[in-house]
Short mmCIF file of C-alpha atoms in Angstrom, two decimals:
data_model
loop_
_atom_site.label_atom_id
_atom_site.label_comp_id
_atom_site.label_asym_id
_atom_site.label_seq_id
_atom_site.Cartn_x
_atom_site.Cartn_y
_atom_site.Cartn_z
CA MET A 1 39.09 -46.15 -50.14
CA PRO A 2 39.92 -42.78 -51.76
CA GLN A 3 39.06 -42.04 -55.35
CA VAL A 4 41.99 -43.04 -57.58
CA PRO A 5 42.55 -40.42 -58.74
CA PRO A 6 40.14 -37.74 -57.48
CA ARG A 7 38.68 -35.51 -60.19
CA VAL A 8 40.09 -32.02 -59.61
CA SER A 9 38.48 -28.92 -61.04
CA VAL A 10 39.31 -25.23 -60.73
CA SER A 11 36.85 -22.37 -60.37
CA GLN A 12 37.54 -19.59 -62.88
CA ILE A 13 37.87 -16.96 -60.17
CA THR A 14 41.19 -18.66 -59.32
CA THR A 15 42.67 -17.36 -62.59
CA LEU A 16 40.93 -13.99 -62.47
CA ARG A 17 43.05 -12.26 -65.11
CA SER A 18 42.49 -14.89 -67.82
CA SER A 19 39.64 -14.88 -70.33
CA PHE A 20 37.12 -17.70 -70.64
CA ALA A 21 38.88 -19.05 -73.74
CA GLU A 22 42.29 -18.88 -72.04
CA ASP A 23 40.92 -20.73 -69.02
CA VAL A 24 39.47 -23.52 -71.16
CA ARG A 25 42.78 -23.89 -72.99
CA ASP A 26 44.94 -23.73 -69.85
CA TYR A 27 42.78 -25.97 -67.65
CA ALA A 28 42.61 -28.66 -70.32
CA ALA A 29 46.37 -28.41 -70.94
CA ALA A 30 47.00 -28.77 -67.19
CA GLY A 31 45.13 -32.07 -67.18
CA LEU A 32 42.32 -30.86 -64.92
CA ALA A 33 39.05 -32.76 -64.93
CA GLY A 34 36.78 -29.74 -64.80
CA LEU A 35 36.17 -26.01 -64.79
CA GLY A 36 33.79 -23.98 -62.63
CA ILE A 37 32.27 -21.23 -64.75
CA TRP A 38 31.94 -17.66 -63.54
CA GLU A 39 29.31 -16.01 -65.72
CA GLN A 40 31.18 -12.70 -65.67
CA LYS A 41 33.89 -14.33 -67.82
CA LEU A 42 31.42 -15.11 -70.60
CA GLY A 43 31.10 -11.43 -71.47
CA ALA A 44 28.19 -9.66 -73.11
CA ALA A 45 28.34 -11.35 -76.53
CA GLY A 46 26.66 -14.62 -77.47
CA ASP A 47 27.95 -17.86 -76.01
CA ALA A 48 28.12 -20.05 -79.12
CA GLU A 49 31.92 -19.86 -79.36
CA ALA A 50 32.39 -20.42 -75.63
CA LEU A 51 30.12 -23.46 -75.72
CA GLU A 52 32.01 -24.87 -78.69
CA LEU A 53 35.39 -24.36 -77.02
CA PHE A 54 34.15 -25.89 -73.78
CA ALA A 55 32.61 -28.93 -75.46
CA ALA A 56 35.79 -29.58 -77.44
CA SER A 57 37.99 -29.33 -74.32
CA GLY A 58 36.64 -32.48 -72.65
CA LEU A 59 36.39 -30.63 -69.33
CA GLU A 60 33.53 -31.37 -66.96
CA SER A 61 31.34 -28.47 -65.87
CA GLY A 62 31.76 -27.68 -62.19
CA SER A 63 29.92 -25.24 -59.94
CA ALA A 64 28.79 -22.16 -61.87
CA VAL A 65 28.56 -18.69 -60.30
CA PRO A 66 26.01 -16.28 -61.81
CA THR A 67 26.68 -12.56 -62.16
CA VAL A 68 24.11 -11.83 -59.43
CA PRO A 69 24.70 -14.78 -57.08
CA SER A 70 22.32 -14.04 -54.18
CA ILE A 71 18.73 -13.24 -53.29
CA LEU A 72 19.34 -10.47 -50.76
CA PRO A 73 21.95 -7.79 -51.58
CA LEU A 74 25.72 -8.26 -51.48
CA PRO A 75 27.03 -4.74 -50.83
CA LEU A 76 30.65 -5.70 -51.52
CA LEU A 77 29.78 -7.12 -54.96
CA GLY A 78 27.11 -4.67 -56.09
CA GLY A 79 24.07 -5.47 -58.20
CA PRO A 80 20.43 -4.49 -57.58
CA ASP A 81 19.25 -3.79 -54.04
CA ASP A 82 15.74 -5.07 -54.74
CA PRO A 83 15.51 -8.83 -54.08
CA ALA A 84 12.88 -9.22 -56.82
CA GLU A 85 15.33 -7.77 -59.36
CA ARG A 86 18.08 -10.04 -58.07
CA ILE A 87 15.88 -13.12 -58.37
CA GLU A 88 14.95 -12.12 -61.92
CA ALA A 89 18.65 -11.69 -62.79
CA PHE A 90 19.47 -15.05 -61.21
CA CYS A 91 16.79 -16.79 -63.26
CA THR A 92 18.11 -15.13 -66.43
CA SER A 93 21.55 -16.51 -65.55
CA LEU A 94 20.08 -20.00 -65.16
CA GLU A 95 18.88 -19.88 -68.75
CA ARG A 96 22.30 -18.71 -69.94
CA LEU A 97 24.32 -21.21 -67.93
CA ALA A 98 22.09 -24.23 -68.61
CA PRO A 99 23.77 -25.20 -71.93
CA PHE A 100 27.09 -25.60 -70.07
CA ARG A 101 25.44 -28.23 -67.80
CA PRO A 102 27.12 -27.20 -64.51
CA CYS A 103 26.89 -29.59 -61.57
CA GLY A 104 25.29 -26.78 -59.58
CA ILE A 105 24.51 -23.07 -59.63
CA VAL A 106 25.95 -21.37 -56.56
CA CYS A 107 23.43 -19.29 -54.61
CA LEU A 108 24.15 -17.19 -51.51
CA THR A 109 21.38 -15.81 -49.33
CA GLY A 110 22.84 -12.31 -49.28
CA THR A 111 22.83 -10.07 -46.23
CA GLY A 112 19.90 -9.54 -43.91
CA ALA A 113 21.40 -6.26 -42.64
CA GLY A 114 18.83 -3.48 -42.53
CA ARG A 115 15.88 -5.88 -42.43
CA ASP A 116 13.95 -7.60 -39.70
CA GLN A 117 15.31 -11.12 -39.26
CA ASP A 118 12.00 -12.81 -40.06
CA GLU A 119 11.45 -10.57 -43.08
CA ALA A 120 14.92 -11.37 -44.47
CA ARG A 121 14.39 -15.07 -43.96
CA GLY A 122 10.98 -14.96 -45.62
CA ILE A 123 12.42 -13.18 -48.68
CA VAL A 124 15.17 -15.79 -48.97
CA VAL A 125 12.79 -18.74 -48.59
CA ASP A 126 10.41 -17.36 -51.25
CA GLY A 127 13.39 -16.62 -53.51
CA LEU A 128 14.76 -20.13 -53.12
CA ARG A 129 11.39 -21.58 -54.13
CA THR A 130 11.39 -19.41 -57.24
CA VAL A 131 14.94 -20.13 -58.39
CA ALA A 132 14.63 -23.84 -57.59
CA GLY A 133 11.49 -24.05 -59.70
CA GLU A 134 13.25 -22.32 -62.59
CA ALA A 135 16.32 -24.53 -62.16
CA GLU A 136 14.17 -27.66 -62.33
CA ARG A 137 12.69 -26.41 -65.59
CA HIS A 138 16.21 -26.20 -67.02
CA GLY A 139 17.39 -29.49 -65.53
CA LEU A 140 19.77 -27.69 -63.16
CA GLN A 141 20.58 -27.89 -59.44
CA ILE A 142 20.74 -24.85 -57.16
CA ALA A 143 23.65 -25.06 -54.71
CA LEU A 144 22.85 -22.97 -51.63
CA GLU A 145 26.16 -21.91 -50.08
CA PRO A 146 26.55 -21.12 -46.37
CA TYR A 147 29.07 -18.30 -45.91
CA GLN A 148 31.94 -18.17 -43.39
CA ARG A 149 30.66 -17.08 -39.98
CA VAL A 150 33.67 -14.80 -39.35
CA ASP A 151 32.74 -11.39 -40.80
CA GLY A 152 29.86 -13.05 -42.65
CA ARG A 153 27.13 -10.48 -41.90
CA PRO A 154 27.56 -8.60 -45.23
CA TRP A 155 27.08 -11.89 -47.08
CA THR A 156 24.64 -14.29 -45.49
CA ILE A 157 21.96 -15.26 -43.01
CA VAL A 158 23.29 -18.85 -42.77
CA SER A 159 26.83 -19.99 -41.94
CA SER A 160 26.53 -23.74 -41.45
CA ILE A 161 25.11 -26.76 -43.21
CA PRO A 162 22.33 -27.29 -40.61
CA GLU A 163 21.27 -23.64 -40.94
CA ALA A 164 21.17 -23.95 -44.74
CA VAL A 165 19.21 -27.21 -44.53
CA GLU A 166 16.62 -25.45 -42.37
CA LEU A 167 16.15 -22.90 -45.16
CA ILE A 168 15.74 -25.72 -47.67
CA HIS A 169 13.10 -27.32 -45.42
CA ASP A 170 11.32 -23.97 -45.09
CA ALA A 171 11.29 -23.69 -48.88
CA GLY A 172 9.53 -27.05 -49.10
CA ASP A 173 12.52 -29.24 -50.01
CA PRO A 174 12.26 -28.65 -53.77
CA PRO A 175 14.16 -31.36 -55.68
CA ALA A 176 16.38 -28.83 -57.47
CA LEU A 177 17.64 -27.22 -54.24
CA GLY A 178 20.88 -28.62 -52.82
CA LEU A 179 24.01 -27.36 -51.07
CA GLN A 180 27.37 -25.99 -52.09
CA PHE A 181 30.02 -27.30 -49.70
CA ASP A 182 33.00 -24.96 -49.30
CA THR A 183 35.94 -25.73 -47.03
CA TRP A 184 36.84 -22.04 -46.55
CA HIS A 185 33.36 -21.20 -45.36
CA LEU A 186 32.69 -24.26 -43.22
CA TRP A 187 36.00 -25.45 -41.75
CA ASN A 188 35.38 -23.78 -38.37
CA THR A 189 31.88 -25.22 -37.95
CA GLU A 190 32.15 -27.47 -34.89
CA THR A 191 29.92 -30.16 -36.42
CA ILE A 192 31.46 -30.11 -39.90
CA LEU A 193 32.47 -33.79 -40.04
CA ASP A 194 29.06 -34.94 -38.81
CA ASP A 195 27.38 -32.50 -41.21
CA ILE A 196 29.27 -34.01 -44.14
CA ALA A 197 28.22 -37.53 -43.19
CA GLU A 198 24.58 -36.55 -42.66
CA GLU A 199 24.02 -34.27 -45.66
CA ILE A 200 26.41 -35.51 -48.37
CA ASP A 201 23.47 -36.44 -50.61
CA ARG A 202 22.46 -32.79 -50.77
CA PHE A 203 25.85 -31.60 -52.04
CA ALA A 204 25.72 -30.30 -55.60
CA GLY A 205 29.34 -29.16 -55.56
CA VAL A 206 32.48 -28.94 -53.44
CA HIS A 207 34.80 -25.92 -53.30
CA VAL A 208 38.25 -26.28 -51.75
CA ALA A 209 40.43 -23.51 -50.31
CA ASP A 210 42.34 -23.10 -47.08
CA TYR A 211 41.90 -20.43 -44.40
CA ARG A 212 44.98 -18.24 -44.01
CA VAL A 213 46.38 -18.00 -40.49
CA SER A 214 46.17 -14.19 -40.58
CA THR A 215 43.36 -13.55 -43.06
CA ARG A 216 43.64 -10.05 -44.45
CA SER A 217 40.20 -9.82 -46.10
CA TRP A 218 37.42 -11.93 -47.62
CA VAL A 219 39.53 -11.95 -50.81
CA ASP A 220 42.46 -13.72 -49.15
CA ARG A 221 42.27 -17.51 -49.33
CA ALA A 222 45.14 -19.96 -49.24
CA LEU A 223 45.96 -23.03 -51.28
CA PRO A 224 44.89 -26.35 -49.76
CA GLY A 225 47.28 -27.32 -46.98
CA GLU A 226 48.72 -23.81 -46.58
CA GLY A 227 46.32 -22.63 -43.87
CA VAL A 228 44.58 -23.78 -40.71
CA ALA A 229 41.41 -25.41 -42.08
CA GLY A 230 42.57 -29.02 -41.81
CA ILE A 231 41.87 -29.68 -45.48
CA ALA A 232 43.29 -33.23 -45.51
CA GLU A 233 40.88 -34.29 -42.77
CA ILE A 234 37.93 -32.69 -44.55
CA LEU A 235 38.84 -34.37 -47.84
CA ARG A 236 38.98 -37.73 -46.06
CA ALA A 237 35.55 -37.07 -44.58
CA LEU A 238 34.07 -36.16 -47.97
CA ASP A 239 35.56 -39.23 -49.61
CA GLY A 240 34.48 -41.47 -46.74
CA ALA A 241 30.92 -40.15 -46.96
CA GLY A 242 30.80 -41.08 -50.64
CA TRP A 243 31.44 -37.81 -52.49
CA ASP A 244 32.24 -38.78 -56.08
CA GLY A 245 31.97 -35.40 -57.77
CA LEU A 246 34.58 -32.81 -58.62
CA TYR A 247 36.88 -31.32 -56.00
CA GLU A 248 36.96 -27.73 -57.19
CA ILE A 249 39.72 -25.38 -56.07
CA GLU A 250 38.48 -21.81 -55.61
CA ILE A 251 41.09 -19.22 -54.61
CA PHE A 252 40.39 -15.54 -53.97
CA SER A 253 43.64 -13.56 -53.64
CA ASP A 254 43.35 -9.82 -54.16
CA ASP A 255 45.60 -8.15 -56.72
CA GLY A 256 43.97 -4.76 -56.23
CA THR A 257 40.69 -5.67 -57.91
CA PHE A 258 38.82 -5.46 -54.60
CA GLY A 259 40.95 -2.76 -52.97
CA ASP A 260 43.92 -4.68 -51.55
CA GLU A 261 46.97 -5.39 -53.68
CA PHE A 262 48.58 -8.17 -51.66
CA PRO A 263 52.30 -8.53 -52.47
CA ASP A 264 51.88 -12.33 -52.62
CA SER A 265 48.64 -12.26 -54.61
CA PHE A 266 47.93 -15.62 -56.24
CA TRP A 267 45.90 -13.81 -58.92
CA ALA A 268 49.03 -12.00 -60.08
CA GLU A 269 50.77 -15.25 -61.06
CA PRO A 270 50.84 -16.58 -64.63
CA ALA A 271 47.98 -19.04 -65.12
CA GLU A 272 50.24 -21.98 -65.95
CA GLU A 273 52.18 -21.57 -62.70
CA ALA A 274 49.01 -20.98 -60.68
CA LEU A 275 47.38 -24.17 -61.96
CA ARG A 276 50.52 -26.18 -61.26
CA ARG A 277 50.59 -24.91 -57.67
CA VAL A 278 46.89 -25.63 -57.23
CA GLN A 279 47.25 -29.25 -58.32
CA ASP A 280 50.40 -29.85 -56.28
CA ALA A 281 48.75 -28.43 -53.16
CA PHE A 282 45.65 -30.56 -53.57
CA GLU A 283 47.70 -33.70 -54.14
CA ARG A 284 49.65 -33.09 -50.92
CA CYS A 285 46.37 -32.86 -49.01
CA TRP A 286 44.84 -35.87 -50.72
CA THR A 287 47.75 -38.17 -49.95
CA PRO A 288 49.44 -36.53 -46.92
CA HIS A 289 52.38 -38.05 -45.11
CA PRO A 290 51.13 -39.38 -41.75
CA ASP A 291 53.27 -36.83 -39.91
CA GLN A 292 51.51 -34.01 -41.80
CA VAL A 293 48.00 -35.01 -40.79
CA LYS A 294 46.89 -32.89 -37.87
CA GLU A 295 43.64 -32.98 -36.00
CA THR A 296 41.88 -29.61 -36.03
CA ARG A 297 38.80 -30.55 -34.03
#
């Protein structure tokens, strides 16, 4: 039976224009269960005030995204080119994010472009061992995130759950190394429903967004139920497999920040309206009318 009700969270990138304090206020006022922290919203100052605001809000801590979120480079997001510098920055972020007690720290592999395939894989495996060891020291979980296979080369060397699990095996299966499940990245994996059933115990977090019919860029995701990803079916599979964590909505929708000012940008909406739309869309997918449920595989 489905969770009654499911615990819905929102990743802070969804309300890009709001500050950390505004997000905490607005998410709590909207009745959300949790908030997924993006470290970039914490700013350069100390975090004492942010921690106090967050603790007082009653919100759960969802999947956190560090400022440098990968081991190999991410050319479209910047940061150091040297993997050693990136790993060091990631470990520094672990120390900063630990007091917020996130359910997982999102980690991408980064791109293997420009490197021999075996070399890139070896760097990622060694990096995963390092960050997992540091995460364990802080009582945290690393959430390795496979990236969408369509146009994924600038982002990742793995695009499915089985591929990510192979990396975890190669890293020695450290206890602090799990998976970040993301509907936008994984919906078009042929084995997705079987992968959910087989690997649910590895999931540290779940991100939810739909895949737009005509996707204009990597910063162009749709609300649940407004694309072609078959979100209702995926949610049923997650629930049936025993997922009892947060369902975290994560919407990228360029307002010019990344070079495309989409006329229907979700980021350009007032936060209160955006959060209302997010919750309504998720609810429609969670309890769809039978006529609205469509098989996508």
